[in-house]
Each structure stands twice: as C-alpha cells, then as structure tokens.
Amino acid sequence: MHEAKKAGKKIQKALAGQTFSEKELNINIFIGVSNYPENCSSLDGLITAVKNALLEAKRSNRVNAVVTLKEIAD
C-alpha cells in the first residue's frame, strides 16, 4: 500500500507543472489505491474498493490527490 501510494505521488510529481498542447493545458490527477485481501475478498471487491478510493480522492478537492481506502476509513 505504501509503495503504491509512493508510486502515485511520483507520477503526480512528474506531471506537476507540465503543460500539454499549444493551448498549454494543465492536468490534475487523482489516484485511488486499495489492496487485496485487506480491503476486499475478491477481484470484483478489489475493483470496487479502488473505485471508492478514487471517488474519495476526487471528492476531497485536493488537487493531485492519492487516497488509500484505509485513509477513507480512518
């Protein structure tokens, strides 16, 4: 979990401040992280857990958020 979150933050840093295309578009990135079997008991459950973590990252209104399912519960 820690390594996945660390990787997400690394991706965010790589994209931070970058502009894309001639219109200088900026992007925000939201990443949801979960793991098996701590957060679920099946592949479908894992996908649902990741979706929930991603939705929480978006809801947090923190630009470039990486949220783990554990942080939602805490």
PDB file of N, CA, C and O in Angstrom:
ATOM      1  N   MET A   1       0.829  -1.172   0.000  1.00  0.00           N
ATOM      2  CA  MET A   1       0.000   0.000   0.000  1.00  0.00           C
ATOM      3  C   MET A   1       0.882   1.247   0.000  1.00  0.00           C
ATOM      4  O   MET A   1       0.653   2.165  -0.766  1.00  0.00           O
ATOM      5  N   HIS A   2       1.876   1.220   0.875  1.00  0.00           N
ATOM      6  CA  HIS A   2       2.771   2.366   0.964  1.00  0.00           C
ATOM      7  C   HIS A   2       3.504   2.592  -0.361  1.00  0.00           C
ATOM      8  O   HIS A   2       3.628   3.723  -0.827  1.00  0.00           O
ATOM      9  N   GLU A   3       3.974   1.500  -0.967  1.00  0.00           N
ATOM     10  CA  GLU A   3       4.716   1.616  -2.230  1.00  0.00           C
ATOM     11  C   GLU A   3       3.808   2.081  -3.371  1.00  0.00           C
ATOM     12  O   GLU A   3       4.233   2.856  -4.226  1.00  0.00           O
ATOM     13  N   ALA A   4       2.562   1.632  -3.385  1.00  0.00           N
ATOM     14  CA  ALA A   4       1.623   2.062  -4.422  1.00  0.00           C
ATOM     15  C   ALA A   4       1.339   3.553  -4.295  1.00  0.00           C
ATOM     16  O   ALA A   4       1.296   4.279  -5.287  1.00  0.00           O
ATOM     17  N   LYS A   5       1.165   4.006  -3.064  1.00  0.00           N
ATOM     18  CA  LYS A   5       0.920   5.432  -2.840  1.00  0.00           C
ATOM     19  C   LYS A   5       2.150   6.255  -3.236  1.00  0.00           C
ATOM     20  O   LYS A   5       2.034   7.316  -3.841  1.00  0.00           O
ATOM     21  N   LYS A   6       3.316   5.731  -2.905  1.00  0.00           N
ATOM     22  CA  LYS A   6       4.563   6.403  -3.261  1.00  0.00           C
ATOM     23  C   LYS A   6       4.693   6.515  -4.792  1.00  0.00           C
ATOM     24  O   LYS A   6       5.088   7.560  -5.311  1.00  0.00           O
ATOM     25  N   ALA A   7       4.345   5.455  -5.504  1.00  0.00           N
ATOM     26  CA  ALA A   7       4.393   5.463  -6.970  1.00  0.00           C
ATOM     27  C   ALA A   7       3.407   6.482  -7.535  1.00  0.00           C
ATOM     28  O   ALA A   7       3.723   7.196  -8.490  1.00  0.00           O
ATOM     29  N   GLY A   8       2.216   6.561  -6.940  1.00  0.00           N
ATOM     30  CA  GLY A   8       1.224   7.543  -7.380  1.00  0.00           C
ATOM     31  C   GLY A   8       1.731   8.965  -7.213  1.00  0.00           C
ATOM     32  O   GLY A   8       1.573   9.810  -8.104  1.00  0.00           O
ATOM     33  N   LYS A   9       2.366   9.228  -6.102  1.00  0.00           N
ATOM     34  CA  LYS A   9       2.914  10.569  -5.863  1.00  0.00           C
ATOM     35  C   LYS A   9       4.049  10.886  -6.836  1.00  0.00           C
ATOM     36  O   LYS A   9       4.213  12.016  -7.273  1.00  0.00           O
ATOM     37  N   LYS A  10       4.809   9.871  -7.204  1.00  0.00           N
ATOM     38  CA  LYS A  10       5.897  10.056  -8.172  1.00  0.00           C
ATOM     39  C   LYS A  10       5.319  10.437  -9.546  1.00  0.00           C
ATOM     40  O   LYS A  10       5.844  11.316 -10.223  1.00  0.00           O
ATOM     41  N   ILE A  11       4.238   9.782  -9.932  1.00  0.00           N
ATOM     42  CA  ILE A  11       3.569  10.108 -11.197  1.00  0.00           C
ATOM     43  C   ILE A  11       3.055  11.544 -11.147  1.00  0.00           C
ATOM     44  O   ILE A  11       3.211  12.304 -12.105  1.00  0.00           O
ATOM     45  N   GLN A  12       2.461  11.915 -10.024  1.00  0.00           N
ATOM     46  CA  GLN A  12       1.952  13.272  -9.873  1.00  0.00           C
ATOM     47  C   GLN A  12       3.064  14.306 -10.006  1.00  0.00           C
ATOM     48  O   GLN A  12       2.906  15.314 -10.684  1.00  0.00           O
ATOM     49  N   LYS A  13       4.187  14.062  -9.363  1.00  0.00           N
ATOM     50  CA  LYS A  13       5.313  14.999  -9.445  1.00  0.00           C
ATOM     51  C   LYS A  13       5.800  15.145 -10.878  1.00  0.00           C
ATOM     52  O   LYS A  13       6.163  16.231 -11.309  1.00  0.00           O
ATOM     53  N   ALA A  14       5.827  14.033 -11.605  1.00  0.00           N
ATOM     54  CA  ALA A  14       6.283  14.066 -12.993  1.00  0.00           C
ATOM     55  C   ALA A  14       5.369  14.919 -13.865  1.00  0.00           C
ATOM     56  O   ALA A  14       5.816  15.562 -14.813  1.00  0.00           O
ATOM     57  N   LEU A  15       4.086  14.941 -13.527  1.00  0.00           N
ATOM     58  CA  LEU A  15       3.114  15.700 -14.325  1.00  0.00           C
ATOM     59  C   LEU A  15       2.894  17.126 -13.813  1.00  0.00           C
ATOM     60  O   LEU A  15       2.390  17.971 -14.542  1.00  0.00           O
ATOM     61  N   ALA A  16       3.279  17.397 -12.579  1.00  0.00           N
ATOM     62  CA  ALA A  16       3.032  18.713 -11.978  1.00  0.00           C
ATOM     63  C   ALA A  16       3.728  19.803 -12.784  1.00  0.00           C
ATOM     64  O   ALA A  16       4.912  19.696 -13.118  1.00  0.00           O
ATOM     65  N   GLY A  17       2.981  20.827 -13.097  1.00  0.00           N
ATOM     66  CA  GLY A  17       3.543  21.969 -13.793  1.00  0.00           C
ATOM     67  C   GLY A  17       3.760  21.759 -15.281  1.00  0.00           C
ATOM     68  O   GLY A  17       4.177  22.679 -15.971  1.00  0.00           O
ATOM     69  N   GLN A  18       3.511  20.562 -15.769  1.00  0.00           N
ATOM     70  CA  GLN A  18       3.655  20.294 -17.201  1.00  0.00           C
ATOM     71  C   GLN A  18       2.467  20.892 -17.951  1.00  0.00           C
ATOM     72  O   GLN A  18       1.349  20.902 -17.451  1.00  0.00           O
ATOM     73  N   THR A  19       2.718  21.410 -19.120  1.00  0.00           N
ATOM     74  CA  THR A  19       1.634  21.875 -19.984  1.00  0.00           C
ATOM     75  C   THR A  19       1.595  20.984 -21.210  1.00  0.00           C
ATOM     76  O   THR A  19       2.617  20.455 -21.639  1.00  0.00           O
ATOM     77  N   PHE A  20       0.416  20.820 -21.750  1.00  0.00           N
ATOM     78  CA  PHE A  20       0.219  19.938 -22.884  1.00  0.00           C
ATOM     79  C   PHE A  20      -0.458  20.701 -24.009  1.00  0.00           C
ATOM     80  O   PHE A  20      -1.389  21.467 -23.770  1.00  0.00           O
ATOM     81  N   SER A  21      -0.004  20.506 -25.188  1.00  0.00           N
ATOM     82  CA  SER A  21      -0.505  21.080 -26.432  1.00  0.00           C
ATOM     83  C   SER A  21      -0.209  22.576 -26.517  1.00  0.00           C
ATOM     84  O   SER A  21       0.264  23.193 -25.567  1.00  0.00           O
ATOM     85  N   GLU A  22      -0.501  23.122 -27.657  1.00  0.00           N
ATOM     86  CA  GLU A  22      -0.248  24.552 -27.883  1.00  0.00           C
ATOM     87  C   GLU A  22      -1.153  25.443 -27.041  1.00  0.00           C
ATOM     88  O   GLU A  22      -0.875  26.609 -26.842  1.00  0.00           O
ATOM     89  N   LYS A  23      -2.215  24.893 -26.485  1.00  0.00           N
ATOM     90  CA  LYS A  23      -3.118  25.672 -25.633  1.00  0.00           C
ATOM     91  C   LYS A  23      -2.663  25.663 -24.179  1.00  0.00           C
ATOM     92  O   LYS A  23      -3.335  26.178 -23.312  1.00  0.00           O
ATOM     93  N   GLU A  24      -1.533  25.024 -23.919  1.00  0.00           N
ATOM     94  CA  GLU A  24      -0.961  24.944 -22.580  1.00  0.00           C
ATOM     95  C   GLU A  24      -1.942  24.397 -21.545  1.00  0.00           C
ATOM     96  O   GLU A  24      -2.196  24.997 -20.507  1.00  0.00           O
ATOM     97  N   LEU A  25      -2.494  23.251 -21.856  1.00  0.00           N
ATOM     98  CA  LEU A  25      -3.434  22.599 -20.950  1.00  0.00           C
ATOM     99  C   LEU A  25      -2.698  21.989 -19.771  1.00  0.00           C
ATOM    100  O   LEU A  25      -1.644  21.380 -19.929  1.00  0.00           O
ATOM    101  N   ASN A  26      -3.230  22.172 -18.602  1.00  0.00           N
ATOM    102  CA  ASN A  26      -2.716  21.525 -17.396  1.00  0.00           C
ATOM    103  C   ASN A  26      -3.647  20.380 -17.041  1.00  0.00           C
ATOM    104  O   ASN A  26      -4.833  20.429 -17.338  1.00  0.00           O
ATOM    105  N   ILE A  27      -3.116  19.366 -16.386  1.00  0.00           N
ATOM    106  CA  ILE A  27      -3.970  18.268 -15.956  1.00  0.00           C
ATOM    107  C   ILE A  27      -3.839  18.067 -14.450  1.00  0.00           C
ATOM    108  O   ILE A  27      -2.825  18.420 -13.858  1.00  0.00           O
ATOM    109  N   ASN A  28      -4.892  17.559 -13.869  1.00  0.00           N
ATOM    110  CA  ASN A  28      -4.876  17.119 -12.477  1.00  0.00           C
ATOM    111  C   ASN A  28      -5.015  15.609 -12.497  1.00  0.00           C
ATOM    112  O   ASN A  28      -5.645  15.044 -13.382  1.00  0.00           O
ATOM    113  N   ILE A  29      -4.446  14.973 -11.506  1.00  0.00           N
ATOM    114  CA  ILE A  29      -4.514  13.519 -11.447  1.00  0.00           C
ATOM    115  C   ILE A  29      -5.019  13.097 -10.070  1.00  0.00           C
ATOM    116  O   ILE A  29      -4.632  13.666  -9.055  1.00  0.00           O
ATOM    117  N   PHE A  30      -5.931  12.155 -10.079  1.00  0.00           N
ATOM    118  CA  PHE A  30      -6.464  11.585  -8.847  1.00  0.00           C
ATOM    119  C   PHE A  30      -6.234  10.084  -8.917  1.00  0.00           C
ATOM    120  O   PHE A  30      -6.527   9.460  -9.918  1.00  0.00           O
ATOM    121  N   ILE A  31      -5.711   9.521  -7.851  1.00  0.00           N
ATOM    122  CA  ILE A  31      -5.388   8.101  -7.837  1.00  0.00           C
ATOM    123  C   ILE A  31      -6.012   7.460  -6.598  1.00  0.00           C
ATOM    124  O   ILE A  31      -5.860   7.976  -5.496  1.00  0.00           O
ATOM    125  N   GLY A  32      -6.702   6.360  -6.815  1.00  0.00           N
ATOM    126  CA  GLY A  32      -7.249   5.582  -5.711  1.00  0.00           C
ATOM    127  C   GLY A  32      -6.443   4.307  -5.553  1.00  0.00           C
ATOM    128  O   GLY A  32      -6.123   3.648  -6.534  1.00  0.00           O
ATOM    129  N   VAL A  33      -6.093   3.957  -4.329  1.00  0.00           N
ATOM    130  CA  VAL A  33      -5.269   2.777  -4.064  1.00  0.00           C
ATOM    131  C   VAL A  33      -5.993   1.872  -3.064  1.00  0.00           C
ATOM    132  O   VAL A  33      -6.531   2.337  -2.068  1.00  0.00           O
ATOM    133  N   SER A  34      -5.988   0.593  -3.356  1.00  0.00           N
ATOM    134  CA  SER A  34      -6.552  -0.400  -2.443  1.00  0.00           C
ATOM    135  C   SER A  34      -5.705  -1.660  -2.555  1.00  0.00           C
ATOM    136  O   SER A  34      -4.859  -1.756  -3.431  1.00  0.00           O
ATOM    137  N   ASN A  35      -5.940  -2.615  -1.677  1.00  0.00           N
ATOM    138  CA  ASN A  35      -5.181  -3.857  -1.776  1.00  0.00           C
ATOM    139  C   ASN A  35      -6.012  -5.062  -1.370  1.00  0.00           C
ATOM    140  O   ASN A  35      -7.015  -4.947  -0.688  1.00  0.00           O
ATOM    141  N   TYR A  36      -5.561  -6.215  -1.809  1.00  0.00           N
ATOM    142  CA  TYR A  36      -6.207  -7.496  -1.537  1.00  0.00           C
ATOM    143  C   TYR A  36      -5.280  -8.280  -0.628  1.00  0.00           C
ATOM    144  O   TYR A  36      -4.077  -8.280  -0.848  1.00  0.00           O
ATOM    145  N   PRO A  37      -5.725  -8.909   0.379  1.00  0.00           N
ATOM    146  CA  PRO A  37      -7.089  -9.127   0.837  1.00  0.00           C
ATOM    147  C   PRO A  37      -7.526  -8.169   1.944  1.00  0.00           C
ATOM    148  O   PRO A  37      -8.621  -8.304   2.469  1.00  0.00           O
ATOM    149  N   GLU A  38      -6.696  -7.199   2.293  1.00  0.00           N
ATOM    150  CA  GLU A  38      -7.026  -6.315   3.415  1.00  0.00           C
ATOM    151  C   GLU A  38      -8.309  -5.510   3.203  1.00  0.00           C
ATOM    152  O   GLU A  38      -9.050  -5.255   4.141  1.00  0.00           O
ATOM    153  N   ASN A  39      -8.578  -5.081   1.952  1.00  0.00           N
ATOM    154  CA  ASN A  39      -9.735  -4.234   1.687  1.00  0.00           C
ATOM    155  C   ASN A  39     -10.867  -4.932   0.954  1.00  0.00           C
ATOM    156  O   ASN A  39     -11.887  -4.314   0.665  1.00  0.00           O
ATOM    157  N   CYS A  40     -10.701  -6.214   0.635  1.00  0.00           N
ATOM    158  CA  CYS A  40     -11.730  -6.914  -0.135  1.00  0.00           C
ATOM    159  C   CYS A  40     -11.457  -8.422  -0.097  1.00  0.00           C
ATOM    160  O   CYS A  40     -10.421  -8.856   0.392  1.00  0.00           O
ATOM    161  N   SER A  41     -12.394  -9.185  -0.647  1.00  0.00           N
ATOM    162  CA  SER A  41     -12.215 -10.636  -0.630  1.00  0.00           C
ATOM    163  C   SER A  41     -12.301 -11.266  -2.023  1.00  0.00           C
ATOM    164  O   SER A  41     -12.270 -12.479  -2.156  1.00  0.00           O
ATOM    165  N   SER A  42     -12.397 -10.416  -3.071  1.00  0.00           N
ATOM    166  CA  SER A  42     -12.490 -10.938  -4.436  1.00  0.00           C
ATOM    167  C   SER A  42     -11.981  -9.888  -5.418  1.00  0.00           C
ATOM    168  O   SER A  42     -11.772  -8.722  -5.054  1.00  0.00           O
ATOM    169  N   LEU A  43     -11.797 -10.286  -6.664  1.00  0.00           N
ATOM    170  CA  LEU A  43     -11.370  -9.342  -7.695  1.00  0.00           C
ATOM    171  C   LEU A  43     -12.403  -8.235  -7.877  1.00  0.00           C
ATOM    172  O   LEU A  43     -12.060  -7.054  -7.955  1.00  0.00           O
ATOM    173  N   ASP A  44     -13.679  -8.608  -7.917  1.00  0.00           N
ATOM    174  CA  ASP A  44     -14.734  -7.591  -8.031  1.00  0.00           C
ATOM    175  C   ASP A  44     -14.703  -6.636  -6.846  1.00  0.00           C
ATOM    176  O   ASP A  44     -14.882  -5.435  -7.003  1.00  0.00           O
ATOM    177  N   GLY A  45     -14.459  -7.183  -5.664  1.00  0.00           N
ATOM    178  CA  GLY A  45     -14.363  -6.350  -4.476  1.00  0.00           C
ATOM    179  C   GLY A  45     -13.182  -5.401  -4.546  1.00  0.00           C
ATOM    180  O   GLY A  45     -13.259  -4.250  -4.112  1.00  0.00           O
ATOM    181  N   LEU A  46     -12.068  -5.873  -5.107  1.00  0.00           N
ATOM    182  CA  LEU A  46     -10.884  -5.028  -5.255  1.00  0.00           C
ATOM    183  C   LEU A  46     -11.169  -3.868  -6.198  1.00  0.00           C
ATOM    184  O   LEU A  46     -10.830  -2.719  -5.910  1.00  0.00           O
ATOM    185  N   ILE A  47     -11.829  -4.149  -7.299  1.00  0.00           N
ATOM    186  CA  ILE A  47     -12.183  -3.091  -8.258  1.00  0.00           C
ATOM    187  C   ILE A  47     -13.102  -2.076  -7.594  1.00  0.00           C
ATOM    188  O   ILE A  47     -12.917  -0.863  -7.736  1.00  0.00           O
ATOM    189  N   THR A  48     -14.069  -2.541  -6.838  1.00  0.00           N
ATOM    190  CA  THR A  48     -14.978  -1.632  -6.123  1.00  0.00           C
ATOM    191  C   THR A  48     -14.219  -0.792  -5.097  1.00  0.00           C
ATOM    192  O   THR A  48     -14.441   0.410  -4.978  1.00  0.00           O
ATOM    193  N   ALA A  49     -13.303  -1.423  -4.367  1.00  0.00           N
ATOM    194  CA  ALA A  49     -12.523  -0.698  -3.362  1.00  0.00           C
ATOM    195  C   ALA A  49     -11.670   0.394  -4.009  1.00  0.00           C
ATOM    196  O   ALA A  49     -11.581   1.514  -3.498  1.00  0.00           O
ATOM    197  N   VAL A  50     -11.059   0.082  -5.137  1.00  0.00           N
ATOM    198  CA  VAL A  50     -10.245   1.080  -5.841  1.00  0.00           C
ATOM    199  C   VAL A  50     -11.132   2.219  -6.350  1.00  0.00           C
ATOM    200  O   VAL A  50     -10.775   3.396  -6.242  1.00  0.00           O
ATOM    201  N   LYS A  51     -12.295   1.884  -6.891  1.00  0.00           N
ATOM    202  CA  LYS A  51     -13.223   2.930  -7.350  1.00  0.00           C
ATOM    203  C   LYS A  51     -13.627   3.832  -6.197  1.00  0.00           C
ATOM    204  O   LYS A  51     -13.696   5.057  -6.351  1.00  0.00           O
ATOM    205  N   ASN A  52     -13.899   3.248  -5.040  1.00  0.00           N
ATOM    206  CA  ASN A  52     -14.277   4.053  -3.873  1.00  0.00           C
ATOM    207  C   ASN A  52     -13.147   4.979  -3.439  1.00  0.00           C
ATOM    208  O   ASN A  52     -13.371   6.141  -3.105  1.00  0.00           O
ATOM    209  N   ALA A  53     -11.913   4.471  -3.453  1.00  0.00           N
ATOM    210  CA  ALA A  53     -10.769   5.303  -3.085  1.00  0.00           C
ATOM    211  C   ALA A  53     -10.576   6.424  -4.104  1.00  0.00           C
ATOM    212  O   ALA A  53     -10.300   7.573  -3.742  1.00  0.00           O
ATOM    213  N   LEU A  54     -10.767   6.127  -5.379  1.00  0.00           N
ATOM    214  CA  LEU A  54     -10.645   7.145  -6.424  1.00  0.00           C
ATOM    215  C   LEU A  54     -11.721   8.214  -6.267  1.00  0.00           C
ATOM    216  O   LEU A  54     -11.439   9.417  -6.350  1.00  0.00           O
ATOM    217  N   LEU A  55     -12.946   7.801  -6.020  1.00  0.00           N
ATOM    218  CA  LEU A  55     -14.026   8.774  -5.813  1.00  0.00           C
ATOM    219  C   LEU A  55     -13.747   9.664  -4.611  1.00  0.00           C
ATOM    220  O   LEU A  55     -14.007  10.867  -4.634  1.00  0.00           O
ATOM    221  N   GLU A  56     -13.183   9.082  -3.558  1.00  0.00           N
ATOM    222  CA  GLU A  56     -12.845   9.879  -2.382  1.00  0.00           C
ATOM    223  C   GLU A  56     -11.733  10.871  -2.707  1.00  0.00           C
ATOM    224  O   GLU A  56     -11.757  12.014  -2.229  1.00  0.00           O
ATOM    225  N   ALA A  57     -10.782  10.468  -3.518  1.00  0.00           N
ATOM    226  CA  ALA A  57      -9.718  11.389  -3.933  1.00  0.00           C
ATOM    227  C   ALA A  57     -10.319  12.576  -4.688  1.00  0.00           C
ATOM    228  O   ALA A  57      -9.952  13.730  -4.456  1.00  0.00           O
ATOM    229  N   LYS A  58     -11.270  12.300  -5.551  1.00  0.00           N
ATOM    230  CA  LYS A  58     -11.929  13.373  -6.305  1.00  0.00           C
ATOM    231  C   LYS A  58     -12.759  14.262  -5.382  1.00  0.00           C
ATOM    232  O   LYS A  58     -12.751  15.482  -5.505  1.00  0.00           O
ATOM    233  N   ARG A  59     -13.502  13.643  -4.469  1.00  0.00           N
ATOM    234  CA  ARG A  59     -14.362  14.404  -3.548  1.00  0.00           C
ATOM    235  C   ARG A  59     -13.563  15.293  -2.601  1.00  0.00           C
ATOM    236  O   ARG A  59     -14.067  16.294  -2.109  1.00  0.00           O
ATOM    237  N   SER A  60     -12.334  14.920  -2.326  1.00  0.00           N
ATOM    238  CA  SER A  60     -11.529  15.662  -1.354  1.00  0.00           C
ATOM    239  C   SER A  60     -11.168  17.060  -1.839  1.00  0.00           C
ATOM    240  O   SER A  60     -10.758  17.901  -1.042  1.00  0.00           O
ATOM    241  N   ASN A  61     -11.326  17.292  -3.133  1.00  0.00           N
ATOM    242  CA  ASN A  61     -10.984  18.584  -3.738  1.00  0.00           C
ATOM    243  C   ASN A  61      -9.518  18.948  -3.543  1.00  0.00           C
ATOM    244  O   ASN A  61      -9.154  20.108  -3.640  1.00  0.00           O
ATOM    245  N   ARG A  62      -8.700  17.971  -3.226  1.00  0.00           N
ATOM    246  CA  ARG A  62      -7.261  18.219  -3.171  1.00  0.00           C
ATOM    247  C   ARG A  62      -6.711  17.933  -4.556  1.00  0.00           C
ATOM    248  O   ARG A  62      -6.866  16.844  -5.087  1.00  0.00           O
ATOM    249  N   VAL A  63      -6.078  18.909  -5.153  1.00  0.00           N
ATOM    250  CA  VAL A  63      -5.509  18.714  -6.481  1.00  0.00           C
ATOM    251  C   VAL A  63      -4.432  17.649  -6.385  1.00  0.00           C
ATOM    252  O   VAL A  63      -3.627  17.634  -5.454  1.00  0.00           O
ATOM    253  N   ASN A  64      -4.437  16.745  -7.327  1.00  0.00           N
ATOM    254  CA  ASN A  64      -3.439  15.685  -7.408  1.00  0.00           C
ATOM    255  C   ASN A  64      -3.405  14.812  -6.156  1.00  0.00           C
ATOM    256  O   ASN A  64      -2.360  14.569  -5.577  1.00  0.00           O
ATOM    257  N   ALA A  65      -4.568  14.337  -5.740  1.00  0.00           N
ATOM    258  CA  ALA A  65      -4.673  13.528  -4.534  1.00  0.00           C
ATOM    259  C   ALA A  65      -4.397  12.052  -4.820  1.00  0.00           C
ATOM    260  O   ALA A  65      -4.764  11.524  -5.847  1.00  0.00           O
ATOM    261  N   VAL A  66      -3.733  11.410  -3.877  1.00  0.00           N
ATOM    262  CA  VAL A  66      -3.596   9.951  -3.860  1.00  0.00           C
ATOM    263  C   VAL A  66      -4.240   9.498  -2.566  1.00  0.00           C
ATOM    264  O   VAL A  66      -3.791   9.861  -1.487  1.00  0.00           O
ATOM    265  N   VAL A  67      -5.321   8.729  -2.662  1.00  0.00           N
ATOM    266  CA  VAL A  67      -6.066   8.319  -1.482  1.00  0.00           C
ATOM    267  C   VAL A  67      -6.105   6.800  -1.404  1.00  0.00           C
ATOM    268  O   VAL A  67      -6.371   6.128  -2.381  1.00  0.00           O
ATOM    269  N   THR A  68      -5.842   6.283  -0.211  1.00  0.00           N
ATOM    270  CA  THR A  68      -5.966   4.848   0.002  1.00  0.00           C
ATOM    271  C   THR A  68      -7.299   4.569   0.689  1.00  0.00           C
ATOM    272  O   THR A  68      -7.851   5.434   1.350  1.00  0.00           O
ATOM    273  N   LEU A  69      -7.793   3.367   0.510  1.00  0.00           N
ATOM    274  CA  LEU A  69      -9.056   3.001   1.145  1.00  0.00           C
ATOM    275  C   LEU A  69      -8.948   3.092   2.654  1.00  0.00           C
ATOM    276  O   LEU A  69      -9.867   3.493   3.331  1.00  0.00           O
ATOM    277  N   LYS A  70      -7.783   2.774   3.210  1.00  0.00           N
ATOM    278  CA  LYS A  70      -7.576   2.859   4.650  1.00  0.00           C
ATOM    279  C   LYS A  70      -7.763   4.290   5.152  1.00  0.00           C
ATOM    280  O   LYS A  70      -8.353   4.520   6.190  1.00  0.00           O
ATOM    281  N   GLU A  71      -7.303   5.278   4.390  1.00  0.00           N
ATOM    282  CA  GLU A  71      -7.451   6.679   4.791  1.00  0.00           C
ATOM    283  C   GLU A  71      -8.923   7.094   4.827  1.00  0.00           C
ATOM    284  O   GLU A  71      -9.308   7.932   5.618  1.00  0.00           O
ATOM    285  N   ILE A  72      -9.730   6.507   3.959  1.00  0.00           N
ATOM    286  CA  ILE A  72     -11.160   6.827   3.965  1.00  0.00           C
ATOM    287  C   ILE A  72     -11.791   6.358   5.277  1.00  0.00           C
ATOM    288  O   ILE A  72     -12.596   7.033   5.864  1.00  0.00           O
ATOM    289  N   ALA A  73     -11.396   5.164   5.723  1.00  0.00           N
ATOM    290  CA  ALA A  73     -11.976   4.580   6.934  1.00  0.00           C
ATOM    291  C   ALA A  73     -11.484   5.269   8.199  1.00  0.00           C
ATOM    292  O   ALA A  73     -12.180   5.309   9.190  1.00  0.00           O
ATOM    293  N   ASP A  74     -10.266   5.818   8.177  1.00  0.00           N
ATOM    294  CA  ASP A  74      -9.680   6.448   9.368  1.00  0.00           C
ATOM    295  C   ASP A  74     -10.302   7.783   9.706  1.00  0.00           C
ATOM    296  O   ASP A  74     -10.935   8.458   9.109  1.00  0.00           O
TER     297      ASP A  74
END
